[in-house]
Amino acid sequence: ILILSAAIWLTAFAVKKGSIWKYVFGAAFTVYLMCAASITVFPIQFSPTIRAIFAEEGWKITDCIVLVPFKDGITADDILNAAMTVPFGVLITLIRKKTTWKNALAAGAAFGTATELLQLAIAAIQGFSFRYIDTADIICNLAGTMLGWMLTALLIRFLQKSKPANVGEKSLYAYISEKCVKQ
């Protein structure tokens, strides 16, 4: 509910200025956040039976926390975690007026940390977890966000340097090329 509320608020905030493209990218960002939540948070299972089995096995919440990142090297899960947040970096850049690398870095760190803390809270409430709360996930989420920001920054710079003739002020080209991405 919190993620959905935040997504709706962010979309409403993004469209406040009235640009149709801001609305489109804001809606895409909302859909992205819901998809990310469906992958990283759901399903949430409150099962007394499963809880009892985990308790019988001596499960502790620390069993699902990995504090040393990449202790087994970089895995396919790490690459997928980074890939999952590339759209976050792209969309956060496209819905904000100006996005510096520092803004993108902060947003990526906040997103990754919030996701892992939410997974930890759910594990604590459930009394068990099928997921790992892993510091490598935060790093990979941050890397994916920054890759998305860099790709978008390169696209924006390219569009700003190569303006074709007869481009309307409300076109997608105009919306993207007006973005100011600072290094």
Coordinates of N, CA and C in Angstrom, one line a residue:
I1 N 0.8 -1.2 0.0 CA 0.0 0.0 0.0 C 0.9 1.3 0.0
L2 N 2.0 1.2 0.8 CA 2.8 2.4 0.8 C 3.5 2.6 -0.5
I3 N 4.0 1.5 -1.1 CA 4.6 1.7 -2.4 C 3.6 2.2 -3.5
L4 N 2.4 1.7 -3.5 CA 1.4 2.2 -4.4 C 1.1 3.6 -4.2
S5 N 0.9 4.0 -2.9 CA 0.6 5.4 -2.5 C 1.8 6.3 -3.0
A6 N 3.0 5.9 -2.8 CA 4.1 6.7 -3.2 C 4.2 6.8 -4.7
A7 N 3.9 5.7 -5.4 CA 3.9 5.8 -6.9 C 2.8 6.7 -7.4
I8 N 1.6 6.7 -6.8 CA 0.6 7.6 -7.2 C 1.0 9.0 -6.9
W9 N 1.5 9.3 -5.8 CA 1.9 10.6 -5.4 C 3.0 11.1 -6.4
L10 N 4.0 10.3 -6.6 CA 5.1 10.7 -7.6 C 4.5 11.0 -8.9
T11 N 3.6 10.2 -9.4 CA 3.0 10.4 -10.7 C 2.2 11.8 -10.7
A12 N 1.4 12.0 -9.7 CA 0.7 13.3 -9.6 C 1.6 14.4 -9.5
F13 N 2.7 14.3 -8.8 CA 3.7 15.4 -8.7 C 4.4 15.6 -10.1
A14 N 4.6 14.5 -10.8 CA 5.3 14.7 -12.1 C 4.4 15.4 -13.1
V15 N 3.1 15.2 -13.0 CA 2.2 15.8 -14.0 C 1.7 17.2 -13.6
K16 N 2.1 17.6 -12.5 CA 1.6 18.9 -12.0 C 1.9 20.0 -13.1
K17 N 3.0 20.0 -13.8 CA 3.3 21.0 -14.7 C 2.5 20.9 -16.0
G18 N 1.8 19.8 -16.3 CA 0.9 19.7 -17.4 C 1.5 19.2 -18.7
S19 N 2.8 18.8 -18.7 CA 3.3 18.2 -19.9 C 2.8 16.7 -20.1
I20 N 2.3 16.5 -21.3 CA 1.8 15.1 -21.6 C 2.9 14.1 -21.4
W21 N 4.2 14.4 -21.8 CA 5.3 13.4 -21.7 C 5.6 13.2 -20.3
K22 N 5.5 14.2 -19.4 CA 5.8 14.0 -18.0 C 4.8 13.1 -17.4
Y23 N 3.5 13.2 -17.9 CA 2.5 12.3 -17.5 C 2.8 10.8 -18.0
V24 N 3.2 10.7 -19.2 CA 3.5 9.4 -19.8 C 4.6 8.7 -19.0
F25 N 5.7 9.5 -18.8 CA 6.8 8.9 -18.0 C 6.5 8.7 -16.5
G26 N 5.7 9.6 -16.0 CA 5.2 9.4 -14.6 C 4.4 8.1 -14.5
A27 N 3.5 7.9 -15.4 CA 2.7 6.7 -15.4 C 3.6 5.4 -15.6
A28 N 4.6 5.5 -16.5 CA 5.5 4.4 -16.7 C 6.3 4.2 -15.4
F29 N 6.6 5.2 -14.7 CA 7.4 5.1 -13.4 C 6.5 4.4 -12.4
T30 N 5.2 4.7 -12.3 CA 4.3 4.1 -11.4 C 4.2 2.6 -11.7
V31 N 4.0 2.3 -13.0 CA 3.9 0.8 -13.4 C 5.3 0.1 -13.0
Y32 N 6.4 0.8 -13.3 CA 7.7 0.2 -12.9 C 7.8 -0.1 -11.4
L33 N 7.4 0.9 -10.6 CA 7.4 0.7 -9.1 C 6.5 -0.5 -8.7
M34 N 5.4 -0.6 -9.3 CA 4.5 -1.7 -9.0 C 5.1 -3.1 -9.4
C35 N 5.7 -3.1 -10.6 CA 6.4 -4.3 -11.1 C 7.6 -4.7 -10.2
A36 N 8.3 -3.7 -9.8 CA 9.5 -3.9 -8.9 C 9.0 -4.5 -7.6
A37 N 7.9 -3.9 -7.0 CA 7.4 -4.4 -5.8 C 6.9 -5.8 -5.9
S38 N 6.3 -6.2 -7.0 CA 5.8 -7.5 -7.2 C 6.9 -8.6 -7.3
I39 N 8.1 -8.1 -7.7 CA 9.3 -9.0 -7.8 C 10.0 -9.0 -6.4
T40 N 10.2 -7.9 -5.8 CA 11.0 -7.8 -4.6 C 10.3 -8.0 -3.3
V41 N 9.0 -7.8 -3.2 CA 8.3 -7.8 -1.9 C 7.3 -8.9 -1.9
F42 N 6.5 -9.1 -2.9 CA 5.4 -10.0 -2.9 C 5.8 -11.4 -3.4
P43 N 5.2 -12.4 -3.0 CA 4.0 -12.5 -2.1 C 4.4 -12.4 -0.6
I44 N 3.6 -11.9 0.2 CA 3.8 -11.8 1.6 C 2.9 -12.9 2.2
Q45 N 3.6 -13.9 2.9 CA 2.8 -15.0 3.4 C 2.8 -15.0 4.9
F46 N 1.6 -14.9 5.5 CA 1.4 -15.0 6.9 C 0.9 -16.4 7.2
S47 N 1.7 -17.4 7.3 CA 1.3 -18.8 7.5 C 1.8 -19.3 8.8
P48 N 0.9 -19.6 9.8 CA 1.3 -20.1 11.1 C 2.1 -21.5 10.9
T49 N 1.7 -22.2 9.9 CA 2.3 -23.5 9.7 C 3.8 -23.3 9.2
I50 N 4.0 -22.5 8.2 CA 5.3 -22.2 7.8 C 6.2 -21.6 8.9
R51 N 5.6 -20.7 9.6 CA 6.3 -20.1 10.8 C 6.7 -21.1 11.8
A52 N 5.8 -22.1 12.1 CA 6.1 -23.1 13.1 C 7.3 -24.0 12.5
I53 N 7.3 -24.3 11.3 CA 8.3 -25.1 10.7 C 9.7 -24.4 10.8
F54 N 9.7 -23.1 10.4 CA 10.9 -22.3 10.5 C 11.4 -22.2 12.0
A55 N 10.4 -22.1 12.9 CA 10.8 -22.0 14.4 C 11.4 -23.3 14.9
E56 N 10.7 -24.4 14.4 CA 11.2 -25.7 14.8 C 12.6 -26.0 14.3
E57 N 13.0 -25.4 13.2 CA 14.3 -25.6 12.6 C 15.3 -24.6 13.2
G58 N 14.8 -23.7 14.1 CA 15.7 -22.8 14.8 C 16.0 -21.5 14.0
W59 N 15.1 -21.2 13.1 CA 15.4 -20.0 12.2 C 15.4 -18.7 13.0
K60 N 16.4 -17.9 12.7 CA 16.6 -16.6 13.3 C 16.6 -15.6 12.2
I61 N 16.2 -14.3 12.4 CA 16.1 -13.3 11.4 C 17.5 -13.1 10.8
T62 N 18.5 -13.3 11.6 CA 19.9 -13.1 11.1 C 20.3 -14.1 10.0
D63 N 19.5 -15.2 10.0 CA 19.8 -16.2 9.0 C 19.5 -15.7 7.5
C64 N 18.7 -14.7 7.4 CA 18.4 -14.2 6.0 C 19.1 -12.9 5.7
I65 N 20.1 -12.5 6.5 CA 20.8 -11.2 6.3 C 22.2 -11.5 5.9
V66 N 22.6 -10.9 4.7 CA 23.9 -11.1 4.2 C 24.6 -9.7 4.2
L67 N 25.6 -9.5 5.1 CA 26.2 -8.2 5.3 C 27.5 -8.1 4.4
V68 N 28.1 -9.2 4.0 CA 29.3 -9.1 3.2 C 28.9 -9.2 1.7
P69 N 28.9 -8.1 1.0 CA 28.5 -8.2 -0.4 C 29.5 -9.0 -1.3
F70 N 28.9 -9.7 -2.3 CA 29.7 -10.4 -3.3 C 30.7 -11.5 -2.7
K71 N 30.3 -12.1 -1.6 CA 31.3 -13.0 -1.0 C 31.4 -14.3 -1.9
D72 N 30.4 -14.5 -2.7 CA 30.5 -15.7 -3.7 C 30.8 -15.2 -5.1
G73 N 31.3 -13.9 -5.2 CA 31.6 -13.3 -6.5 C 30.3 -12.7 -7.0
I74 N 30.3 -12.2 -8.3 CA 29.1 -11.6 -8.9 C 28.3 -12.8 -9.5
T75 N 27.1 -12.8 -9.1 CA 26.2 -13.9 -9.6 C 25.2 -13.4 -10.6
A76 N 24.4 -14.3 -11.2 CA 23.4 -13.9 -12.1 C 22.3 -13.1 -11.4
D77 N 22.0 -13.4 -10.1 CA 21.1 -12.5 -9.3 C 21.6 -11.1 -9.2
D78 N 22.9 -10.9 -9.0 CA 23.4 -9.6 -9.0 C 23.2 -8.8 -10.3
I79 N 23.5 -9.5 -11.4 CA 23.3 -8.9 -12.7 C 21.8 -8.5 -12.9
L80 N 20.9 -9.4 -12.5 CA 19.5 -9.2 -12.7 C 19.0 -8.0 -11.8
N81 N 19.6 -7.9 -10.6 CA 19.3 -6.8 -9.7 C 19.7 -5.5 -10.3
A82 N 20.9 -5.5 -10.9 CA 21.3 -4.2 -11.6 C 20.4 -3.9 -12.8
A83 N 20.1 -5.0 -13.6 CA 19.2 -4.8 -14.7 C 17.8 -4.3 -14.4
M84 N 17.3 -4.8 -13.2 CA 16.0 -4.4 -12.8 C 15.9 -2.9 -12.5
T85 N 17.0 -2.3 -12.1 CA 16.9 -0.8 -11.7 C 17.4 0.1 -12.8
V86 N 17.8 -0.4 -14.0 CA 18.1 0.5 -15.1 C 16.9 1.4 -15.5
P87 N 15.7 0.8 -15.6 CA 14.5 1.6 -15.9 C 14.3 2.7 -14.8
F88 N 14.6 2.4 -13.5 CA 14.5 3.3 -12.5 C 15.3 4.6 -12.8
G89 N 16.6 4.3 -13.1 CA 17.5 5.4 -13.5 C 17.0 6.2 -14.7
V90 N 16.5 5.5 -15.7 CA 16.0 6.2 -16.9 C 14.8 7.1 -16.5
L91 N 13.8 6.5 -15.8 CA 12.5 7.1 -15.6 C 12.7 8.3 -14.6
I92 N 13.5 8.1 -13.5 CA 13.7 9.2 -12.6 C 14.3 10.4 -13.2
T93 N 15.1 10.2 -14.2 CA 15.8 11.2 -15.0 C 14.7 11.9 -15.9
L94 N 13.8 11.2 -16.5 CA 12.8 11.7 -17.4 C 11.7 12.4 -16.7
I95 N 11.4 12.1 -15.4 CA 10.2 12.8 -14.7 C 10.7 14.0 -13.9
R96 N 11.9 14.1 -13.7 CA 12.4 15.3 -12.9 C 12.9 16.3 -13.9
K97 N 12.8 17.6 -13.4 CA 13.3 18.7 -14.3 C 14.8 18.6 -14.5
K98 N 15.5 18.5 -13.5 CA 17.0 18.4 -13.6 C 17.4 17.2 -12.7
T99 N 18.2 16.4 -13.3 CA 18.7 15.2 -12.5 C 20.3 15.2 -12.6
T100 N 20.9 15.5 -11.6 CA 22.4 15.4 -11.5 C 22.8 13.9 -11.2
W101 N 24.0 13.6 -11.4 CA 24.5 12.3 -11.0 C 24.3 12.0 -9.5
K102 N 24.4 13.1 -8.8 CA 24.3 13.0 -7.3 C 22.8 12.7 -7.0
N103 N 21.9 13.3 -7.7 CA 20.5 13.0 -7.4 C 20.2 11.6 -7.8
A104 N 20.7 11.1 -8.9 CA 20.5 9.7 -9.3 C 21.1 8.8 -8.3
L105 N 22.3 9.1 -7.9 CA 23.0 8.3 -6.9 C 22.1 8.2 -5.6
A106 N 21.7 9.3 -5.1 CA 20.8 9.3 -3.9 C 19.5 8.5 -4.1
A107 N 18.9 8.7 -5.2 CA 17.6 8.0 -5.5 C 17.9 6.5 -5.6
G108 N 18.9 6.1 -6.3 CA 19.3 4.6 -6.4 C 19.6 4.0 -5.0
A109 N 20.4 4.7 -4.2 CA 20.7 4.3 -2.9 C 19.4 4.2 -2.0
A110 N 18.6 5.2 -2.1 CA 17.4 5.1 -1.3 C 16.4 4.0 -1.7
F111 N 16.3 3.8 -3.0 CA 15.4 2.8 -3.6 C 15.9 1.4 -3.1
G112 N 17.2 1.1 -3.3 CA 17.8 -0.2 -2.9 C 17.7 -0.4 -1.4
T113 N 18.0 0.6 -0.7 CA 18.0 0.4 0.8 C 16.6 0.2 1.3
A114 N 15.6 1.0 0.8 CA 14.2 0.9 1.2 C 13.7 -0.5 0.8
T115 N 14.1 -1.0 -0.3 CA 13.6 -2.4 -0.7 C 14.1 -3.4 0.2
E116 N 15.4 -3.4 0.6 CA 16.0 -4.4 1.5 C 15.4 -4.2 2.9
L117 N 15.2 -3.0 3.4 CA 14.6 -2.8 4.7 C 13.2 -3.3 4.8
L118 N 12.4 -3.1 3.7 CA 11.1 -3.6 3.6 C 11.1 -5.1 3.7
Q119 N 12.0 -5.7 2.9 CA 12.1 -7.2 3.0 C 12.4 -7.7 4.4
L120 N 13.3 -6.9 5.1 CA 13.7 -7.3 6.5 C 12.5 -7.1 7.4
A121 N 11.7 -6.1 7.3 CA 10.6 -5.8 8.1 C 9.5 -6.9 7.9
I122 N 9.3 -7.3 6.7 CA 8.4 -8.4 6.4 C 8.8 -9.7 7.0
A123 N 10.1 -10.0 6.9 CA 10.7 -11.2 7.5 C 10.5 -11.2 9.0
A124 N 10.7 -10.1 9.6 CA 10.5 -9.9 11.1 C 9.1 -10.2 11.5
I125 N 8.1 -9.6 10.7 CA 6.7 -9.7 11.0 C 6.2 -11.2 10.8
Q126 N 6.7 -11.8 9.6 CA 6.3 -13.1 9.3 C 6.8 -14.2 10.3
G127 N 8.1 -13.9 10.7 CA 8.8 -14.9 11.5 C 9.5 -15.9 10.7
F128 N 9.6 -15.6 9.4 CA 10.4 -16.4 8.5 C 10.6 -15.6 7.2
S129 N 11.5 -16.1 6.3 CA 11.7 -15.5 5.0 C 12.2 -16.5 4.0
F130 N 11.7 -16.4 2.8 CA 12.3 -17.1 1.7 C 13.3 -16.3 0.9
R131 N 13.5 -15.0 1.4 CA 14.4 -14.1 0.7 C 15.6 -13.8 1.5
Y132 N 16.6 -13.3 0.9 CA 17.8 -12.8 1.6 C 17.9 -11.3 1.5
I133 N 18.2 -10.7 2.7 CA 18.4 -9.3 2.7 C 19.9 -9.1 2.5
D134 N 20.3 -8.6 1.4 CA 21.7 -8.7 0.9 C 22.2 -7.3 0.6
T135 N 23.3 -6.9 1.2 CA 23.9 -5.6 0.9 C 24.4 -5.6 -0.6
A136 N 24.7 -6.7 -1.2 CA 25.0 -6.7 -2.6 C 23.9 -6.2 -3.5
D137 N 22.6 -6.5 -3.0 CA 21.4 -6.1 -3.8 C 21.4 -4.5 -3.8
I138 N 21.7 -3.9 -2.7 CA 21.7 -2.4 -2.7 C 22.8 -1.9 -3.6
I139 N 23.9 -2.5 -3.6 CA 25.0 -2.0 -4.5 C 24.6 -2.2 -6.0
C140 N 24.0 -3.4 -6.3 CA 23.6 -3.6 -7.7 C 22.4 -2.7 -8.1
N141 N 21.5 -2.4 -7.2 CA 20.4 -1.5 -7.5 C 21.0 -0.1 -7.8
L142 N 22.0 0.3 -7.0 CA 22.6 1.6 -7.2 C 23.3 1.6 -8.6
A143 N 24.0 0.5 -8.9 CA 24.7 0.4 -10.2 C 23.7 0.5 -11.4
G144 N 22.6 -0.2 -11.3 CA 21.6 -0.2 -12.3 C 21.0 1.2 -12.5
T145 N 20.7 1.8 -11.4 CA 20.2 3.2 -11.4 C 21.1 4.1 -12.1
M146 N 22.4 4.0 -11.8 CA 23.4 4.9 -12.4 C 23.6 4.6 -13.9
L147 N 23.5 3.4 -14.3 CA 23.6 3.0 -15.7 C 22.4 3.6 -16.4
G148 N 21.2 3.5 -15.8 CA 20.0 4.1 -16.5 C 20.2 5.6 -16.6
W149 N 20.7 6.3 -15.6 CA 20.9 7.7 -15.6 C 21.9 8.1 -16.7
M150 N 23.0 7.3 -16.8 CA 24.1 7.6 -17.8 C 23.5 7.4 -19.2
L151 N 22.8 6.4 -19.4 CA 22.2 6.1 -20.8 C 21.3 7.3 -21.2
T152 N 20.5 7.7 -20.2 CA 19.5 8.8 -20.5 C 20.3 10.1 -20.7
A153 N 21.3 10.3 -19.9 CA 22.1 11.6 -20.0 C 22.8 11.6 -21.4
L154 N 23.3 10.5 -21.8 CA 23.9 10.4 -23.2 C 22.8 10.7 -24.3
L155 N 21.7 10.1 -24.1 CA 20.6 10.4 -25.1 C 20.2 11.8 -25.1
I156 N 20.1 12.4 -23.9 CA 19.7 13.8 -23.9 C 20.7 14.7 -24.5
R157 N 22.0 14.5 -24.2 CA 23.1 15.3 -24.8 C 23.1 15.1 -26.3
F158 N 22.9 13.9 -26.8 CA 22.8 13.7 -28.2 C 21.7 14.5 -28.9
L159 N 20.5 14.4 -28.3 CA 19.4 15.1 -28.8 C 19.5 16.6 -28.8
Q160 N 20.2 17.1 -27.7 CA 20.4 18.5 -27.6 C 21.4 19.0 -28.7
K161 N 22.3 18.2 -29.2 CA 23.2 18.6 -30.2 C 22.7 18.4 -31.6
S162 N 21.7 17.6 -31.8 CA 21.3 17.2 -33.1 C 19.8 17.5 -33.4
K163 N 19.4 18.8 -33.1 CA 18.0 19.1 -33.3 C 17.6 19.1 -34.8
P164 N 16.7 18.2 -35.1 CA 16.2 18.3 -36.5 C 15.2 19.4 -36.8
A165 N 15.0 19.7 -38.0 CA 14.1 20.8 -38.4 C 12.6 20.3 -38.1
N166 N 11.7 21.3 -37.9 CA 10.3 21.0 -37.8 C 9.9 20.1 -36.6
V167 N 10.5 20.4 -35.5 CA 10.2 19.6 -34.2 C 9.3 20.5 -33.4
G168 N 8.1 20.0 -33.1 CA 7.1 20.7 -32.4 C 7.5 20.8 -30.9
E169 N 7.1 21.9 -30.2 CA 7.5 22.1 -28.9 C 6.9 21.1 -27.9
K170 N 5.8 20.4 -28.3 CA 5.2 19.4 -27.4 C 5.6 17.9 -27.8
S171 N 6.6 17.8 -28.7 CA 7.0 16.5 -29.2 C 7.8 15.8 -28.1
L172 N 7.9 14.5 -28.3 CA 8.8 13.7 -27.4 C 10.2 14.2 -27.5
Y173 N 10.6 14.5 -28.7 CA 12.0 15.0 -28.9 C 12.2 16.2 -28.1
A174 N 11.3 17.2 -28.1 CA 11.4 18.4 -27.4 C 11.4 18.2 -25.9
Y175 N 10.6 17.3 -25.4 CA 10.5 17.0 -24.0 C 11.8 16.5 -23.5
I176 N 12.4 15.5 -24.2 CA 13.6 14.8 -23.7 C 14.8 15.8 -23.9
S177 N 14.9 16.5 -25.0 CA 16.0 17.3 -25.2 C 16.0 18.6 -24.3
E178 N 14.9 18.9 -23.7 CA 14.9 20.1 -22.8 C 15.4 19.7 -21.4
K179 N 15.6 18.4 -21.2 CA 16.1 18.0 -19.9 C 17.5 18.5 -19.7
C180 N 17.8 18.9 -18.5 CA 19.2 19.3 -18.2 C 19.8 18.3 -17.3
V181 N 20.7 17.6 -17.8 CA 21.4 16.6 -17.0 C 22.8 17.1 -16.8
K182 N 23.1 17.3 -15.5 CA 24.4 17.8 -15.1 C 25.3 16.7 -14.6
Q183 N 26.6 16.9 -14.9 CA 27.6 15.9 -14.4 C 28.0 16.1 -13.0

